[in-house]
Amino acid sequence: MPYSMTGFGYSVKNFDEYEIEVRIKSLNHKGIDISVKGPRDIVFFIDLDIRNTIKFFFERGSFQVYINIKYTKPKQLLNIENLEKALESAQQMLNRLGLDVSDDKMYEITSSFASEFEEETVDEQLKKRVLEAVKQACEALKEERKKEGEKLIKDIQERIKNIQDNLEKIKSQKDQIIEKAKQKITEKVRELLGEEYSERAFIEATLLAEKMDITEEIVRLESHIQRFKELLKQNKPVGRKMDFMCQEMHREINTMGNKMPDFSPYTVEMKTQLEKIRQQVQNIE
């Protein structure tokens, strides 16, 4: 059964030194769009991995990913060895300039220098744990999108049945309506031509019957409906195909309404239901 594109996924993983929290919100989108927000020193290194994880689970949707890391122990900001190197360099510079500064000022200068020695890397264990949390949030999101999809499909199925019911009414009445229209034509021609009406009336009635014939439209619409119902059973992204089928069904219903205005109560209702189906389809992956 197709999935909805809207939903929310959440996961939290606790460790001795920190807690990883991941929230993912998804909305409908023609393709796939991903926004990742979180600690820059972490997201910078695993942004691509996060995006690939999202794409593994989903094919369509707009995704907003929020990553939060709460440290339960003080985070070591600078490597001690790098701090020692920076202190030695700063001391040499100050001695050369003949300057003397306080310990607080020296630490500020040294810290600034030490940061230059820090390699821009991310702890591999932390990276792995964050990606695991993202995967869990994706699994939760997929489950919610499945539940939302079931609601959408149920609503669509009811509306498809409504369209089929109206189509059956058209099928059962079309021959009768065409016959009445032919009789009106015959009577009109008789009024105009008197006793010489027979051949002309036959021609006019035949042309009218051809113009009003909606057999092909009915057959095509039934075929589209059957194909649409098959898509509803598939367990893969079919939103684009459903949207196309809605366009095709609308074309056939519109043509029937133009050819046989007597059926406008049915065709208007069918188009109303189809428009609501099309709106629902926009949320299907």
mmCIF file of C-alpha atoms in Angstrom:
data_model
loop_
_atom_site.group_PDB
_atom_site.id
_atom_site.type_symbol
_atom_site.label_atom_id
_atom_site.label_comp_id
_atom_site.label_asym_id
_atom_site.label_seq_id
_atom_site.Cartn_x
_atom_site.Cartn_y
_atom_site.Cartn_z
ATOM 1 C CA MET A 1 0.000 0.000 0.000
ATOM 2 C CA PRO A 2 1.419 3.461 -0.932
ATOM 3 C CA TYR A 3 2.820 5.693 1.804
ATOM 4 C CA SER A 4 1.958 9.281 2.655
ATOM 5 C CA MET A 5 4.684 11.905 2.341
ATOM 6 C CA THR A 6 3.756 13.667 5.591
ATOM 7 C CA GLY A 7 4.864 12.505 9.014
ATOM 8 C CA PHE A 8 7.236 12.897 11.945
ATOM 9 C CA GLY A 9 10.004 10.636 13.202
ATOM 10 C CA TYR A 10 11.886 10.859 16.494
ATOM 11 C CA SER A 11 14.699 8.951 18.187
ATOM 12 C CA VAL A 12 16.913 9.483 21.221
ATOM 13 C CA LYS A 13 20.021 7.516 22.227
ATOM 14 C CA ASN A 14 21.683 7.909 25.627
ATOM 15 C CA PHE A 15 25.378 7.298 26.349
ATOM 16 C CA ASP A 16 27.664 7.991 29.311
ATOM 17 C CA GLU A 17 29.038 11.247 27.957
ATOM 18 C CA TYR A 18 26.156 12.573 25.822
ATOM 19 C CA GLU A 19 22.606 12.155 24.546
ATOM 20 C CA ILE A 20 21.785 12.157 20.817
ATOM 21 C CA GLU A 21 18.350 13.377 19.772
ATOM 22 C CA VAL A 22 17.103 13.267 16.166
ATOM 23 C CA ARG A 23 13.836 14.702 14.844
ATOM 24 C CA ILE A 24 12.716 14.367 11.228
ATOM 25 C CA LYS A 25 9.684 16.107 9.755
ATOM 26 C CA SER A 26 8.510 15.314 6.228
ATOM 27 C CA LEU A 27 6.077 17.080 3.908
ATOM 28 C CA ASN A 28 4.967 16.500 0.323
ATOM 29 C CA HIS A 29 7.341 17.423 -2.511
ATOM 30 C CA LYS A 30 7.608 16.662 -6.235
ATOM 31 C CA GLY A 31 11.051 15.140 -5.715
ATOM 32 C CA ILE A 32 13.243 14.797 -2.645
ATOM 33 C CA ASP A 33 14.559 17.774 -0.679
ATOM 34 C CA ILE A 34 16.602 17.442 2.528
ATOM 35 C CA SER A 35 17.609 20.074 5.082
ATOM 36 C CA VAL A 36 19.946 19.058 7.927
ATOM 37 C CA LYS A 37 20.463 21.217 11.021
ATOM 38 C CA GLY A 38 22.589 20.480 14.063
ATOM 39 C CA PRO A 39 26.019 21.028 15.665
ATOM 40 C CA ARG A 40 28.257 22.367 12.905
ATOM 41 C CA ASP A 41 31.318 20.422 14.094
ATOM 42 C CA ILE A 42 29.330 17.196 13.661
ATOM 43 C CA VAL A 43 26.945 17.840 10.765
ATOM 44 C CA PHE A 44 29.767 19.211 8.593
ATOM 45 C CA PHE A 45 31.382 15.777 8.449
ATOM 46 C CA ILE A 46 28.326 13.524 8.183
ATOM 47 C CA ASP A 47 25.878 15.657 6.191
ATOM 48 C CA LEU A 48 26.251 13.466 3.087
ATOM 49 C CA ASP A 49 25.846 10.267 5.139
ATOM 50 C CA ILE A 50 22.645 11.637 6.665
ATOM 51 C CA ARG A 51 21.256 12.527 3.237
ATOM 52 C CA ASN A 52 22.104 9.081 1.883
ATOM 53 C CA THR A 53 20.333 7.491 4.851
ATOM 54 C CA ILE A 54 17.183 9.523 4.115
ATOM 55 C CA LYS A 55 17.335 8.549 0.433
ATOM 56 C CA PHE A 56 17.697 4.877 1.378
ATOM 57 C CA PHE A 57 14.342 4.969 3.178
ATOM 58 C CA PHE A 58 12.393 7.423 1.020
ATOM 59 C CA GLU A 59 12.075 8.464 -2.632
ATOM 60 C CA ARG A 60 9.933 11.594 -2.357
ATOM 61 C CA GLY A 61 9.273 14.312 0.185
ATOM 62 C CA SER A 62 10.661 17.429 1.809
ATOM 63 C CA PHE A 63 12.661 16.449 4.915
ATOM 64 C CA GLN A 64 13.768 18.656 7.789
ATOM 65 C CA VAL A 65 16.316 16.878 9.976
ATOM 66 C CA TYR A 66 17.214 18.270 13.414
ATOM 67 C CA ILE A 67 20.135 16.814 15.380
ATOM 68 C CA ASN A 68 20.831 17.771 18.974
ATOM 69 C CA ILE A 69 23.698 16.482 21.147
ATOM 70 C CA LYS A 70 23.505 17.133 24.892
ATOM 71 C CA TYR A 71 26.805 16.508 26.687
ATOM 72 C CA THR A 72 26.512 15.098 30.215
ATOM 73 C CA LYS A 73 30.276 15.502 30.806
ATOM 74 C CA PRO A 74 32.480 18.480 29.937
ATOM 75 C CA LYS A 75 33.654 18.290 26.366
ATOM 76 C CA GLN A 76 37.416 18.609 25.879
ATOM 77 C CA LEU A 77 37.681 21.515 23.503
ATOM 78 C CA LEU A 78 41.446 21.508 22.920
ATOM 79 C CA ASN A 79 44.089 18.832 22.786
ATOM 80 C CA ILE A 80 46.625 19.235 25.648
ATOM 81 C CA GLU A 81 49.616 18.593 23.382
ATOM 82 C CA ASN A 82 48.447 21.259 20.959
ATOM 83 C CA LEU A 83 47.972 23.644 23.884
ATOM 84 C CA GLU A 84 51.584 23.067 24.975
ATOM 85 C CA LYS A 85 52.849 23.750 21.460
ATOM 86 C CA ALA A 86 50.809 26.940 21.275
ATOM 87 C CA LEU A 87 52.106 28.072 24.696
ATOM 88 C CA GLU A 88 55.717 27.648 23.554
ATOM 89 C CA SER A 89 55.088 29.637 20.364
ATOM 90 C CA ALA A 90 53.242 32.410 22.200
ATOM 91 C CA GLN A 91 55.998 32.684 24.836
ATOM 92 C CA GLN A 92 58.680 33.020 22.151
ATOM 93 C CA MET A 93 56.697 35.780 20.426
ATOM 94 C CA LEU A 94 56.157 37.726 23.655
ATOM 95 C CA ASN A 95 59.832 37.420 24.678
ATOM 96 C CA ARG A 96 60.925 38.664 21.280
ATOM 97 C CA LEU A 97 58.640 41.680 21.607
ATOM 98 C CA GLY A 98 59.596 42.266 25.219
ATOM 99 C CA LEU A 99 56.034 41.937 26.460
ATOM 100 C CA ASP A 100 54.766 40.533 29.720
ATOM 101 C CA VAL A 101 51.102 39.454 30.118
ATOM 102 C CA SER A 102 48.988 37.922 32.850
ATOM 103 C CA ASP A 103 48.236 34.204 33.029
ATOM 104 C CA ASP A 104 44.629 34.802 31.938
ATOM 105 C CA LYS A 105 45.751 36.747 28.903
ATOM 106 C CA MET A 106 48.382 34.142 28.115
ATOM 107 C CA TYR A 107 45.744 31.391 28.177
ATOM 108 C CA GLU A 108 43.519 33.408 25.860
ATOM 109 C CA ILE A 109 46.366 33.851 23.362
ATOM 110 C CA THR A 110 47.464 30.243 23.713
ATOM 111 C CA SER A 111 43.939 28.907 23.212
ATOM 112 C CA SER A 112 43.631 30.926 20.049
ATOM 113 C CA PHE A 113 46.906 29.491 18.730
ATOM 114 C CA ALA A 114 46.025 25.956 19.825
ATOM 115 C CA SER A 115 42.809 25.968 17.836
ATOM 116 C CA GLU A 116 44.904 26.358 14.702
ATOM 117 C CA PHE A 117 46.576 23.024 15.452
ATOM 118 C CA GLU A 118 43.259 21.191 15.899
ATOM 119 C CA GLU A 119 42.408 18.885 13.003
ATOM 120 C CA GLU A 120 38.884 19.187 11.677
ATOM 121 C CA THR A 121 37.789 15.633 12.325
ATOM 122 C CA VAL A 122 34.833 14.022 13.986
ATOM 123 C CA ASP A 123 34.967 11.185 16.451
ATOM 124 C CA GLU A 124 34.174 8.026 14.475
ATOM 125 C CA GLN A 125 32.183 6.525 17.346
ATOM 126 C CA LEU A 126 30.069 9.675 17.664
ATOM 127 C CA LYS A 127 29.535 9.728 13.900
ATOM 128 C CA LYS A 128 28.355 6.111 13.952
ATOM 129 C CA ARG A 129 25.997 6.759 16.857
ATOM 130 C CA VAL A 130 24.468 9.833 15.235
ATOM 131 C CA LEU A 131 23.823 7.913 12.015
ATOM 132 C CA GLU A 132 22.214 5.084 14.001
ATOM 133 C CA ALA A 133 19.920 7.634 15.654
ATOM 134 C CA VAL A 134 19.060 9.070 12.214
ATOM 135 C CA LYS A 135 18.244 5.565 10.966
ATOM 136 C CA GLN A 136 15.937 4.922 13.926
ATOM 137 C CA ALA A 137 14.153 8.245 13.323
ATOM 138 C CA CYS A 138 13.724 7.281 9.643
ATOM 139 C CA GLU A 139 12.188 3.944 10.660
ATOM 140 C CA ALA A 140 9.756 5.745 12.981
ATOM 141 C CA LEU A 141 8.933 8.253 10.236
ATOM 142 C CA LYS A 142 8.359 5.487 7.685
ATOM 143 C CA GLU A 143 5.923 3.769 10.026
ATOM 144 C CA GLU A 144 3.972 6.986 10.545
ATOM 145 C CA ARG A 145 3.929 7.690 6.796
ATOM 146 C CA LYS A 146 2.554 4.180 6.309
ATOM 147 C CA LYS A 147 -0.312 4.831 8.760
ATOM 148 C CA GLU A 148 -1.098 8.158 7.120
ATOM 149 C CA GLY A 149 -0.979 6.450 3.735
ATOM 150 C CA GLU A 150 -3.574 3.897 4.849
ATOM 151 C CA LYS A 151 -5.956 6.725 5.753
ATOM 152 C CA LEU A 152 -5.426 8.408 2.392
ATOM 153 C CA ILE A 153 -5.992 5.195 0.460
ATOM 154 C CA LYS A 154 -9.200 4.429 2.337
ATOM 155 C CA ASP A 155 -10.580 7.871 1.468
ATOM 156 C CA ILE A 156 -9.514 7.535 -2.184
ATOM 157 C CA GLN A 157 -11.111 4.094 -2.500
ATOM 158 C CA GLU A 158 -14.458 5.467 -1.329
ATOM 159 C CA ARG A 159 -14.280 8.281 -3.869
ATOM 160 C CA ILE A 160 -13.319 5.909 -6.676
ATOM 161 C CA LYS A 161 -16.381 3.828 -5.839
ATOM 162 C CA ASN A 162 -18.508 6.963 -6.079
ATOM 163 C CA ILE A 163 -17.126 7.617 -9.576
ATOM 164 C CA GLN A 164 -17.828 4.025 -10.609
ATOM 165 C CA ASP A 165 -21.401 4.216 -9.313
ATOM 166 C CA ASN A 166 -22.069 7.347 -11.374
ATOM 167 C CA LEU A 167 -20.460 5.755 -14.412
ATOM 168 C CA GLU A 168 -22.821 2.771 -14.096
ATOM 169 C CA LYS A 169 -25.780 5.146 -14.083
ATOM 170 C CA ILE A 170 -24.502 6.738 -17.273
ATOM 171 C CA LYS A 171 -24.021 3.362 -18.931
ATOM 172 C CA SER A 172 -27.545 2.241 -18.040
ATOM 173 C CA GLN A 173 -29.197 5.430 -19.368
ATOM 174 C CA LYS A 174 -27.103 6.480 -22.363
ATOM 175 C CA ASP A 175 -28.994 4.452 -25.007
ATOM 176 C CA GLN A 176 -32.328 5.724 -23.764
ATOM 177 C CA ILE A 177 -31.176 9.358 -23.829
ATOM 178 C CA ILE A 178 -29.738 8.991 -27.332
ATOM 179 C CA GLU A 179 -33.026 7.494 -28.543
ATOM 180 C CA LYS A 180 -35.012 10.392 -27.086
ATOM 181 C CA ALA A 181 -32.661 12.873 -28.748
ATOM 182 C CA LYS A 182 -33.108 11.124 -32.103
ATOM 183 C CA GLN A 183 -36.882 11.297 -31.739
ATOM 184 C CA LYS A 184 -36.695 15.042 -31.087
ATOM 185 C CA ILE A 185 -34.612 15.497 -34.209
ATOM 186 C CA THR A 186 -37.068 13.461 -36.258
ATOM 187 C CA GLU A 187 -40.027 15.509 -35.023
ATOM 188 C CA LYS A 188 -38.208 18.771 -35.692
ATOM 189 C CA VAL A 189 -37.354 17.765 -39.249
ATOM 190 C CA ARG A 190 -40.979 16.669 -39.822
ATOM 191 C CA GLU A 191 -42.204 20.093 -38.747
ATOM 192 C CA LEU A 192 -39.856 21.768 -41.203
ATOM 193 C CA LEU A 193 -40.167 19.432 -44.210
ATOM 194 C CA GLY A 194 -43.611 17.941 -43.840
ATOM 195 C CA GLU A 195 -44.091 14.601 -45.609
ATOM 196 C CA GLU A 196 -40.597 14.722 -47.159
ATOM 197 C CA TYR A 197 -38.908 14.392 -43.789
ATOM 198 C CA SER A 198 -38.007 10.675 -43.693
ATOM 199 C CA GLU A 199 -34.574 10.561 -45.386
ATOM 200 C CA ARG A 200 -33.409 13.873 -43.932
ATOM 201 C CA ALA A 201 -34.528 12.885 -40.445
ATOM 202 C CA PHE A 202 -32.648 9.610 -40.706
ATOM 203 C CA ILE A 203 -29.437 11.443 -41.683
ATOM 204 C CA GLU A 204 -29.758 14.024 -38.902
ATOM 205 C CA ALA A 205 -30.576 11.393 -36.285
ATOM 206 C CA THR A 206 -27.608 9.277 -37.373
ATOM 207 C CA LEU A 207 -25.211 12.240 -37.147
ATOM 208 C CA LEU A 208 -26.577 13.111 -33.721
ATOM 209 C CA ALA A 209 -26.124 9.551 -32.476
ATOM 210 C CA GLU A 210 -22.494 9.588 -33.637
ATOM 211 C CA LYS A 211 -21.803 12.896 -31.877
ATOM 212 C CA MET A 212 -23.403 11.685 -28.657
ATOM 213 C CA ASP A 213 -21.792 8.258 -28.630
ATOM 214 C CA ILE A 214 -19.617 7.990 -25.491
ATOM 215 C CA THR A 215 -18.822 4.293 -25.675
ATOM 216 C CA GLU A 216 -15.091 4.871 -26.207
ATOM 217 C CA GLU A 217 -14.920 7.318 -23.302
ATOM 218 C CA ILE A 218 -16.680 4.843 -21.013
ATOM 219 C CA VAL A 219 -14.308 2.022 -21.981
ATOM 220 C CA ARG A 220 -11.231 4.190 -21.470
ATOM 221 C CA LEU A 221 -12.492 5.534 -18.141
ATOM 222 C CA GLU A 222 -13.173 2.010 -16.892
ATOM 223 C CA SER A 223 -9.659 1.028 -17.929
ATOM 224 C CA HIS A 224 -8.148 4.034 -16.106
ATOM 225 C CA ILE A 225 -10.148 3.249 -12.964
ATOM 226 C CA GLN A 226 -8.960 -0.366 -13.010
ATOM 227 C CA ARG A 227 -5.342 0.741 -13.418
ATOM 228 C CA PHE A 228 -5.741 3.258 -10.599
ATOM 229 C CA LYS A 229 -7.136 0.579 -8.263
ATOM 230 C CA GLU A 230 -4.125 -1.616 -9.074
ATOM 231 C CA LEU A 231 -1.786 1.244 -8.115
ATOM 232 C CA LEU A 232 -3.554 1.514 -4.746
ATOM 233 C CA LYS A 233 -2.437 -2.034 -3.951
ATOM 234 C CA GLN A 234 1.241 -1.551 -4.779
ATOM 235 C CA ASN A 235 3.730 -1.232 -1.944
ATOM 236 C CA LYS A 236 6.022 1.272 -3.634
ATOM 237 C CA PRO A 237 6.035 4.963 -4.619
ATOM 238 C CA VAL A 238 3.211 5.502 -7.133
ATOM 239 C CA GLY A 239 2.180 9.110 -6.460
ATOM 240 C CA ARG A 240 3.333 10.407 -9.844
ATOM 241 C CA LYS A 241 1.536 7.601 -11.704
ATOM 242 C CA MET A 242 -1.656 8.265 -9.753
ATOM 243 C CA ASP A 243 -1.489 11.954 -10.585
ATOM 244 C CA PHE A 244 -1.176 11.105 -14.294
ATOM 245 C CA MET A 245 -4.123 8.700 -14.106
ATOM 246 C CA CYS A 246 -6.236 11.452 -12.495
ATOM 247 C CA GLN A 247 -5.525 13.671 -15.492
ATOM 248 C CA GLU A 248 -6.528 10.906 -17.897
ATOM 249 C CA MET A 249 -9.771 10.184 -16.020
ATOM 250 C CA HIS A 250 -10.657 13.876 -15.947
ATOM 251 C CA ARG A 251 -10.231 14.058 -19.727
ATOM 252 C CA GLU A 252 -12.679 11.209 -20.336
ATOM 253 C CA ILE A 253 -15.261 12.501 -17.842
ATOM 254 C CA ASN A 254 -15.076 15.993 -19.332
ATOM 255 C CA THR A 255 -15.599 14.635 -22.856
ATOM 256 C CA MET A 256 -18.642 12.634 -21.738
ATOM 257 C CA GLY A 257 -20.153 15.728 -20.178
ATOM 258 C CA ASN A 258 -19.626 17.730 -23.368
ATOM 259 C CA LYS A 259 -21.109 15.037 -25.613
ATOM 260 C CA MET A 260 -24.120 14.329 -23.422
ATOM 261 C CA PRO A 261 -25.125 17.385 -21.341
ATOM 262 C CA ASP A 262 -28.044 15.356 -19.913
ATOM 263 C CA PHE A 263 -25.465 13.569 -17.779
ATOM 264 C CA SER A 264 -24.061 16.759 -16.250
ATOM 265 C CA PRO A 265 -25.320 15.887 -12.704
ATOM 266 C CA TYR A 266 -23.281 12.681 -12.894
ATOM 267 C CA THR A 267 -20.191 14.093 -14.606
ATOM 268 C CA VAL A 268 -20.053 17.107 -12.266
ATOM 269 C CA GLU A 269 -20.156 14.778 -9.260
ATOM 270 C CA MET A 270 -17.487 12.570 -10.824
ATOM 271 C CA LYS A 271 -15.191 15.543 -11.448
ATOM 272 C CA THR A 272 -15.771 16.784 -7.900
ATOM 273 C CA GLN A 273 -14.742 13.421 -6.460
ATOM 274 C CA LEU A 274 -11.791 13.207 -8.848
ATOM 275 C CA GLU A 275 -10.507 16.628 -7.782
ATOM 276 C CA LYS A 276 -10.568 15.525 -4.131
ATOM 277 C CA ILE A 277 -8.704 12.354 -5.132
ATOM 278 C CA ARG A 278 -6.112 14.451 -6.963
ATOM 279 C CA GLN A 279 -5.569 16.564 -3.837
ATOM 280 C CA GLN A 280 -5.031 13.425 -1.767
ATOM 281 C CA VAL A 281 -2.654 12.002 -4.378
ATOM 282 C CA GLN A 282 -0.377 15.029 -3.926
ATOM 283 C CA ASN A 283 0.476 13.638 -0.472
ATOM 284 C CA ILE A 284 1.265 10.109 -1.673
ATOM 285 C CA GLU A 285 4.914 9.148 -2.162
#
